[in-house]
Amino acid sequence: MFFETKNLRVYYEKVEAIKNVSLGIEGKLIVCIIGANGAGKTTFLRTTSGLKHPSEGEIWFDGRRIERLPPSEIVKMGISHVPEGRRIFQKMTVIDNLLLGCYLRTDHKGINQDLNEIFLHFPILRERQKQMGGSLSGGEQQMLTIARALMSKPRLLLLDEPTLGLSPLLVKEVAKIIRTINETGVCIMLVEQNSRVALRLSQKGYVLELGRIALEGNSLDLLNNEHVKKAYLGA
């Protein structure tokens, strides 16, 4: 199993946010996690990337337990987290934001190659590379946060609400970028409030409700599931 959680429980003080969650990813897929606000989706990603430690349970990545490792070690292993809210460094240039994404790497030739690849995926960032991050539009800032994470050369990319607040046109553009990243061999765990977009992008999906997995399966099957339609697709 490439990535797996076993009986994961996570608390914020006395409130249990993640309740005995077990899930697994085999192969380089796009896997989505959908659910209402407060369902525990962001907490699950924060726990995976080491920003929050579980009270119980295990997290396995590529044959190694990681639930007690610091975030920097998890990044070194190949997991990058794009948090909700486009958290770029507003007063730093685009190029400096990108280079911060590879601060743990020492392969300078590889860094230059990956930077060129980033500019192929995100040509607007090449044009804006000398601009301050805060001067970018919302869509450009979202592209920058994803590109910065890719500079760490991840094998598993955690995306938290990448289309939040974007126009329908930009949602399509970000979705296209996510597909392209996955086609390069990067496994993606996608948390999305836009459940329709998430299920159409992914191959496998999980529905999180009040910290528990309520449903799981093939994304197309979930897209056609009556409960999912009524609760999350506005049908």
mmCIF file of C-alpha atoms in Angstrom:
data_model
loop_
_atom_site.group_PDB
_atom_site.id
_atom_site.type_symbol
_atom_site.label_atom_id
_atom_site.label_comp_id
_atom_site.label_asym_id
_atom_site.label_seq_id
_atom_site.Cartn_x
_atom_site.Cartn_y
_atom_site.Cartn_z
ATOM 1 C CA MET A 1 0.000 0.000 0.000
ATOM 2 C CA PHE A 2 1.436 3.377 -1.044
ATOM 3 C CA PHE A 3 -0.405 5.352 1.644
ATOM 4 C CA GLU A 4 -2.573 4.088 4.486
ATOM 5 C CA THR A 5 -4.145 5.198 7.742
ATOM 6 C CA LYS A 6 -5.260 2.744 10.393
ATOM 7 C CA ASN A 7 -7.842 3.588 13.063
ATOM 8 C CA LEU A 8 -6.850 7.249 13.128
ATOM 9 C CA ARG A 9 -8.263 9.411 15.921
ATOM 10 C CA VAL A 10 -7.486 13.123 16.219
ATOM 11 C CA TYR A 11 -8.645 15.536 18.919
ATOM 12 C CA TYR A 12 -8.727 19.302 19.300
ATOM 13 C CA GLU A 13 -8.705 19.536 23.097
ATOM 14 C CA LYS A 14 -11.753 17.401 24.040
ATOM 15 C CA VAL A 15 -13.405 17.455 20.623
ATOM 16 C CA GLU A 16 -12.788 14.387 18.458
ATOM 17 C CA ALA A 17 -12.333 15.659 14.895
ATOM 18 C CA ILE A 18 -11.252 12.373 13.252
ATOM 19 C CA LYS A 19 -12.955 9.209 14.500
ATOM 20 C CA ASN A 20 -11.318 5.882 13.759
ATOM 21 C CA VAL A 21 -10.566 6.621 10.091
ATOM 22 C CA SER A 22 -8.887 3.915 8.009
ATOM 23 C CA LEU A 23 -8.226 4.454 4.322
ATOM 24 C CA GLY A 24 -5.662 3.429 1.745
ATOM 25 C CA ILE A 25 -4.236 4.458 -1.608
ATOM 26 C CA GLU A 26 -2.671 2.022 -4.033
ATOM 27 C CA GLY A 27 -0.969 3.380 -7.123
ATOM 28 C CA LYS A 28 -0.606 6.922 -8.394
ATOM 29 C CA LEU A 29 -4.235 7.981 -8.278
ATOM 30 C CA ILE A 30 -6.210 11.122 -7.602
ATOM 31 C CA VAL A 31 -8.189 10.362 -4.449
ATOM 32 C CA CYS A 32 -10.741 12.861 -3.169
ATOM 33 C CA ILE A 33 -12.218 13.444 0.258
ATOM 34 C CA ILE A 34 -15.540 15.286 0.272
ATOM 35 C CA GLY A 35 -17.840 16.335 3.068
ATOM 36 C CA ALA A 36 -19.521 19.297 4.720
ATOM 37 C CA ASN A 37 -17.683 22.053 6.579
ATOM 38 C CA GLY A 38 -16.463 20.687 9.902
ATOM 39 C CA ALA A 39 -16.415 17.073 8.696
ATOM 40 C CA GLY A 40 -12.689 16.743 9.450
ATOM 41 C CA LYS A 41 -11.245 16.983 5.935
ATOM 42 C CA THR A 42 -8.651 19.669 6.667
ATOM 43 C CA THR A 43 -7.735 18.019 9.966
ATOM 44 C CA PHE A 44 -7.051 14.787 8.117
ATOM 45 C CA LEU A 45 -4.626 16.522 5.725
ATOM 46 C CA ARG A 46 -2.932 18.412 8.570
ATOM 47 C CA THR A 47 -2.429 15.134 10.421
ATOM 48 C CA THR A 48 -1.010 13.463 7.313
ATOM 49 C CA SER A 49 1.552 16.223 6.813
ATOM 50 C CA GLY A 50 2.623 16.261 10.473
ATOM 51 C CA LEU A 51 1.052 19.589 11.454
ATOM 52 C CA LYS A 52 -1.192 17.726 13.898
ATOM 53 C CA HIS A 53 -0.422 14.496 15.757
ATOM 54 C CA PRO A 54 -3.105 11.844 16.176
ATOM 55 C CA SER A 55 -4.151 10.606 19.596
ATOM 56 C CA GLU A 56 -4.429 7.050 18.298
ATOM 57 C CA GLY A 57 -3.816 5.142 15.090
ATOM 58 C CA GLU A 58 -1.143 4.827 12.455
ATOM 59 C CA ILE A 59 -0.182 6.572 9.212
ATOM 60 C CA TRP A 60 1.952 4.622 6.727
ATOM 61 C CA PHE A 61 3.689 6.056 3.676
ATOM 62 C CA ASP A 62 5.681 3.868 1.334
ATOM 63 C CA GLY A 63 6.223 1.217 4.012
ATOM 64 C CA ARG A 64 7.159 3.576 6.871
ATOM 65 C CA ARG A 65 5.140 4.885 9.808
ATOM 66 C CA ILE A 66 5.068 8.680 9.807
ATOM 67 C CA GLU A 67 2.433 9.854 12.320
ATOM 68 C CA ARG A 68 5.042 11.042 14.849
ATOM 69 C CA LEU A 69 7.538 12.542 12.402
ATOM 70 C CA PRO A 70 8.032 16.335 12.137
ATOM 71 C CA PRO A 71 6.665 18.027 8.990
ATOM 72 C CA SER A 72 10.162 18.611 7.564
ATOM 73 C CA GLU A 73 10.905 14.872 7.662
ATOM 74 C CA ILE A 74 7.572 14.096 6.016
ATOM 75 C CA VAL A 75 8.376 16.570 3.232
ATOM 76 C CA LYS A 76 11.760 14.885 2.748
ATOM 77 C CA MET A 77 9.993 11.542 2.339
ATOM 78 C CA GLY A 78 7.886 12.936 -0.494
ATOM 79 C CA ILE A 79 4.639 14.376 0.909
ATOM 80 C CA SER A 80 3.803 18.032 0.185
ATOM 81 C CA HIS A 81 0.808 19.903 1.563
ATOM 82 C CA VAL A 82 -0.949 22.794 -0.188
ATOM 83 C CA PRO A 83 -3.094 24.285 2.601
ATOM 84 C CA GLU A 84 -6.386 26.060 2.166
ATOM 85 C CA GLY A 85 -6.228 29.815 1.685
ATOM 86 C CA ARG A 86 -3.320 30.403 -0.765
ATOM 87 C CA ARG A 87 -0.706 30.887 1.930
ATOM 88 C CA ILE A 88 2.045 32.442 -0.109
ATOM 89 C CA PHE A 89 4.628 34.943 1.127
ATOM 90 C CA GLN A 90 2.979 38.148 -0.023
ATOM 91 C CA LYS A 91 6.078 40.364 0.231
ATOM 92 C CA MET A 92 8.417 37.946 -1.548
ATOM 93 C CA THR A 93 8.765 37.551 -5.292
ATOM 94 C CA VAL A 94 7.200 34.679 -7.180
ATOM 95 C CA ILE A 95 10.607 33.124 -7.858
ATOM 96 C CA ASP A 96 11.587 33.340 -4.177
ATOM 97 C CA ASN A 97 8.292 31.717 -3.173
ATOM 98 C CA LEU A 98 9.050 28.884 -5.583
ATOM 99 C CA LEU A 99 12.607 28.421 -4.326
ATOM 100 C CA LEU A 100 11.341 28.165 -0.750
ATOM 101 C CA GLY A 101 9.536 25.024 -1.872
ATOM 102 C CA CYS A 102 12.852 23.252 -2.411
ATOM 103 C CA TYR A 103 14.726 24.467 0.686
ATOM 104 C CA LEU A 104 15.376 20.846 1.784
ATOM 105 C CA ARG A 105 16.931 19.886 -1.563
ATOM 106 C CA THR A 106 20.611 20.087 -2.481
ATOM 107 C CA ASP A 107 20.468 18.850 -6.089
ATOM 108 C CA HIS A 108 20.933 22.213 -7.798
ATOM 109 C CA LYS A 109 20.783 20.791 -11.316
ATOM 110 C CA GLY A 110 17.535 19.011 -10.491
ATOM 111 C CA ILE A 111 16.103 22.179 -8.953
ATOM 112 C CA ASN A 112 16.773 24.136 -12.166
ATOM 113 C CA GLN A 113 15.202 21.374 -14.247
ATOM 114 C CA ASP A 114 12.118 21.295 -12.021
ATOM 115 C CA LEU A 115 11.845 25.086 -12.142
ATOM 116 C CA ASN A 116 11.757 24.912 -15.936
ATOM 117 C CA GLU A 117 9.079 22.208 -15.695
ATOM 118 C CA ILE A 118 7.065 24.427 -13.356
ATOM 119 C CA PHE A 119 7.188 27.253 -15.875
ATOM 120 C CA LEU A 120 5.944 24.878 -18.566
ATOM 121 C CA HIS A 121 2.974 23.904 -16.357
ATOM 122 C CA PHE A 122 2.405 27.479 -15.162
ATOM 123 C CA PRO A 123 3.598 29.893 -17.904
ATOM 124 C CA ILE A 124 1.983 32.835 -16.106
ATOM 125 C CA LEU A 125 4.435 32.328 -13.226
ATOM 126 C CA ARG A 126 7.378 32.696 -15.605
ATOM 127 C CA GLU A 127 5.948 36.044 -16.714
ATOM 128 C CA ARG A 128 5.315 37.117 -13.103
ATOM 129 C CA GLN A 129 8.460 35.651 -11.486
ATOM 130 C CA LYS A 130 9.895 39.043 -10.445
ATOM 131 C CA GLN A 131 6.571 40.323 -9.074
ATOM 132 C CA MET A 132 5.651 40.242 -5.406
ATOM 133 C CA GLY A 133 3.400 37.322 -4.546
ATOM 134 C CA GLY A 134 0.789 39.663 -3.083
ATOM 135 C CA SER A 135 0.365 41.417 -6.435
ATOM 136 C CA LEU A 136 -0.923 38.256 -8.142
ATOM 137 C CA SER A 137 -4.591 37.574 -8.761
ATOM 138 C CA GLY A 138 -6.376 34.941 -6.662
ATOM 139 C CA GLY A 139 -6.042 32.329 -9.391
ATOM 140 C CA GLU A 140 -2.347 33.097 -9.906
ATOM 141 C CA GLN A 141 -1.705 32.825 -6.171
ATOM 142 C CA GLN A 142 -3.377 29.415 -6.143
ATOM 143 C CA MET A 143 -1.134 28.305 -8.998
ATOM 144 C CA LEU A 144 1.880 29.587 -7.051
ATOM 145 C CA THR A 145 0.978 27.588 -3.926
ATOM 146 C CA ILE A 146 0.651 24.400 -5.980
ATOM 147 C CA ALA A 147 3.864 25.120 -7.907
ATOM 148 C CA ARG A 148 5.782 25.813 -4.678
ATOM 149 C CA ALA A 149 4.712 22.436 -3.288
ATOM 150 C CA LEU A 150 5.809 20.713 -6.490
ATOM 151 C CA MET A 151 9.317 22.168 -6.086
ATOM 152 C CA SER A 152 9.850 19.788 -3.149
ATOM 153 C CA LYS A 153 9.462 16.938 -5.673
ATOM 154 C CA PRO A 154 6.564 15.161 -3.936
ATOM 155 C CA ARG A 155 5.272 11.681 -4.595
ATOM 156 C CA LEU A 156 2.067 12.460 -2.688
ATOM 157 C CA LEU A 157 0.520 15.920 -3.019
ATOM 158 C CA LEU A 158 -2.132 17.009 -0.497
ATOM 159 C CA LEU A 159 -4.447 19.683 -1.907
ATOM 160 C CA ASP A 160 -6.850 21.461 0.444
ATOM 161 C CA GLU A 161 -9.646 23.345 -1.369
ATOM 162 C CA PRO A 162 -7.581 24.348 -4.447
ATOM 163 C CA THR A 163 -10.616 25.831 -6.264
ATOM 164 C CA LEU A 164 -12.036 27.781 -3.310
ATOM 165 C CA GLY A 165 -13.113 31.280 -4.335
ATOM 166 C CA LEU A 166 -12.124 30.891 -7.975
ATOM 167 C CA SER A 167 -14.270 31.732 -10.987
ATOM 168 C CA PRO A 168 -15.737 28.820 -13.001
ATOM 169 C CA LEU A 169 -13.140 29.454 -15.720
ATOM 170 C CA LEU A 170 -10.257 29.270 -13.245
ATOM 171 C CA VAL A 171 -11.756 26.181 -11.604
ATOM 172 C CA LYS A 172 -11.481 24.433 -14.977
ATOM 173 C CA GLU A 173 -7.887 25.634 -15.353
ATOM 174 C CA VAL A 174 -6.861 24.394 -11.890
ATOM 175 C CA ALA A 175 -8.599 21.056 -12.547
ATOM 176 C CA LYS A 176 -6.624 20.699 -15.776
ATOM 177 C CA ILE A 177 -3.385 21.428 -13.890
ATOM 178 C CA ILE A 178 -4.214 18.806 -11.246
ATOM 179 C CA ARG A 179 -4.774 16.183 -13.944
ATOM 180 C CA THR A 180 -1.482 17.094 -15.630
ATOM 181 C CA ILE A 181 0.427 16.811 -12.326
ATOM 182 C CA ASN A 182 -1.079 13.383 -11.719
ATOM 183 C CA GLU A 183 -0.084 12.259 -15.227
ATOM 184 C CA THR A 184 3.565 12.976 -14.334
ATOM 185 C CA GLY A 185 3.338 10.252 -11.657
ATOM 186 C CA VAL A 186 2.374 12.250 -8.561
ATOM 187 C CA CYS A 187 -0.358 10.744 -6.375
ATOM 188 C CA ILE A 188 -2.859 13.399 -5.269
ATOM 189 C CA MET A 189 -5.124 13.532 -2.223
ATOM 190 C CA LEU A 190 -7.723 16.190 -2.937
ATOM 191 C CA VAL A 191 -10.017 17.810 -0.374
ATOM 192 C CA GLU A 192 -12.727 19.856 -2.052
ATOM 193 C CA GLN A 193 -15.920 21.624 -1.052
ATOM 194 C CA ASN A 194 -16.877 21.483 -4.745
ATOM 195 C CA SER A 195 -17.798 17.810 -4.612
ATOM 196 C CA ARG A 196 -18.771 17.561 -8.264
ATOM 197 C CA VAL A 197 -15.362 18.793 -9.415
ATOM 198 C CA ALA A 198 -13.575 16.524 -6.920
ATOM 199 C CA LEU A 199 -15.443 13.368 -7.990
ATOM 200 C CA ARG A 200 -15.008 14.104 -11.689
ATOM 201 C CA LEU A 201 -11.272 14.642 -11.226
ATOM 202 C CA SER A 202 -10.560 11.608 -9.064
ATOM 203 C CA GLN A 203 -10.613 7.849 -9.478
ATOM 204 C CA LYS A 204 -11.479 7.033 -5.864
ATOM 205 C CA GLY A 205 -13.449 8.961 -3.286
ATOM 206 C CA TYR A 206 -14.230 9.065 0.414
ATOM 207 C CA VAL A 207 -17.166 10.847 2.036
ATOM 208 C CA LEU A 208 -16.304 12.166 5.495
ATOM 209 C CA GLU A 209 -19.194 12.970 7.835
ATOM 210 C CA LEU A 210 -18.615 14.199 11.394
ATOM 211 C CA GLY A 211 -15.109 12.761 11.413
ATOM 212 C CA ARG A 212 -16.059 9.306 10.118
ATOM 213 C CA ILE A 213 -15.948 7.718 6.684
ATOM 214 C CA ALA A 214 -19.594 7.405 5.673
ATOM 215 C CA LEU A 215 -19.012 6.159 2.124
ATOM 216 C CA GLU A 216 -16.082 5.161 -0.069
ATOM 217 C CA GLY A 217 -15.610 3.773 -3.535
ATOM 218 C CA ASN A 218 -15.115 4.496 -7.197
ATOM 219 C CA SER A 219 -15.637 8.223 -7.811
ATOM 220 C CA LEU A 220 -18.051 7.643 -10.676
ATOM 221 C CA ASP A 221 -20.184 5.426 -8.432
ATOM 222 C CA LEU A 222 -20.192 8.094 -5.723
ATOM 223 C CA LEU A 223 -21.125 10.718 -8.303
ATOM 224 C CA ASN A 224 -24.245 8.675 -9.035
ATOM 225 C CA ASN A 225 -24.990 7.750 -5.410
ATOM 226 C CA GLU A 226 -28.360 9.125 -4.260
ATOM 227 C CA HIS A 227 -27.109 10.160 -0.803
ATOM 228 C CA VAL A 228 -24.133 11.989 -2.312
ATOM 229 C CA LYS A 229 -26.373 13.681 -4.882
ATOM 230 C CA LYS A 230 -28.770 14.975 -2.256
ATOM 231 C CA ALA A 231 -26.187 15.924 0.382
ATOM 232 C CA TYR A 232 -23.301 17.279 -1.697
ATOM 233 C CA LEU A 233 -24.266 17.795 -5.342
ATOM 234 C CA GLY A 234 -27.386 19.880 -4.920
ATOM 235 C CA ALA A 235 -29.599 17.281 -6.605
#
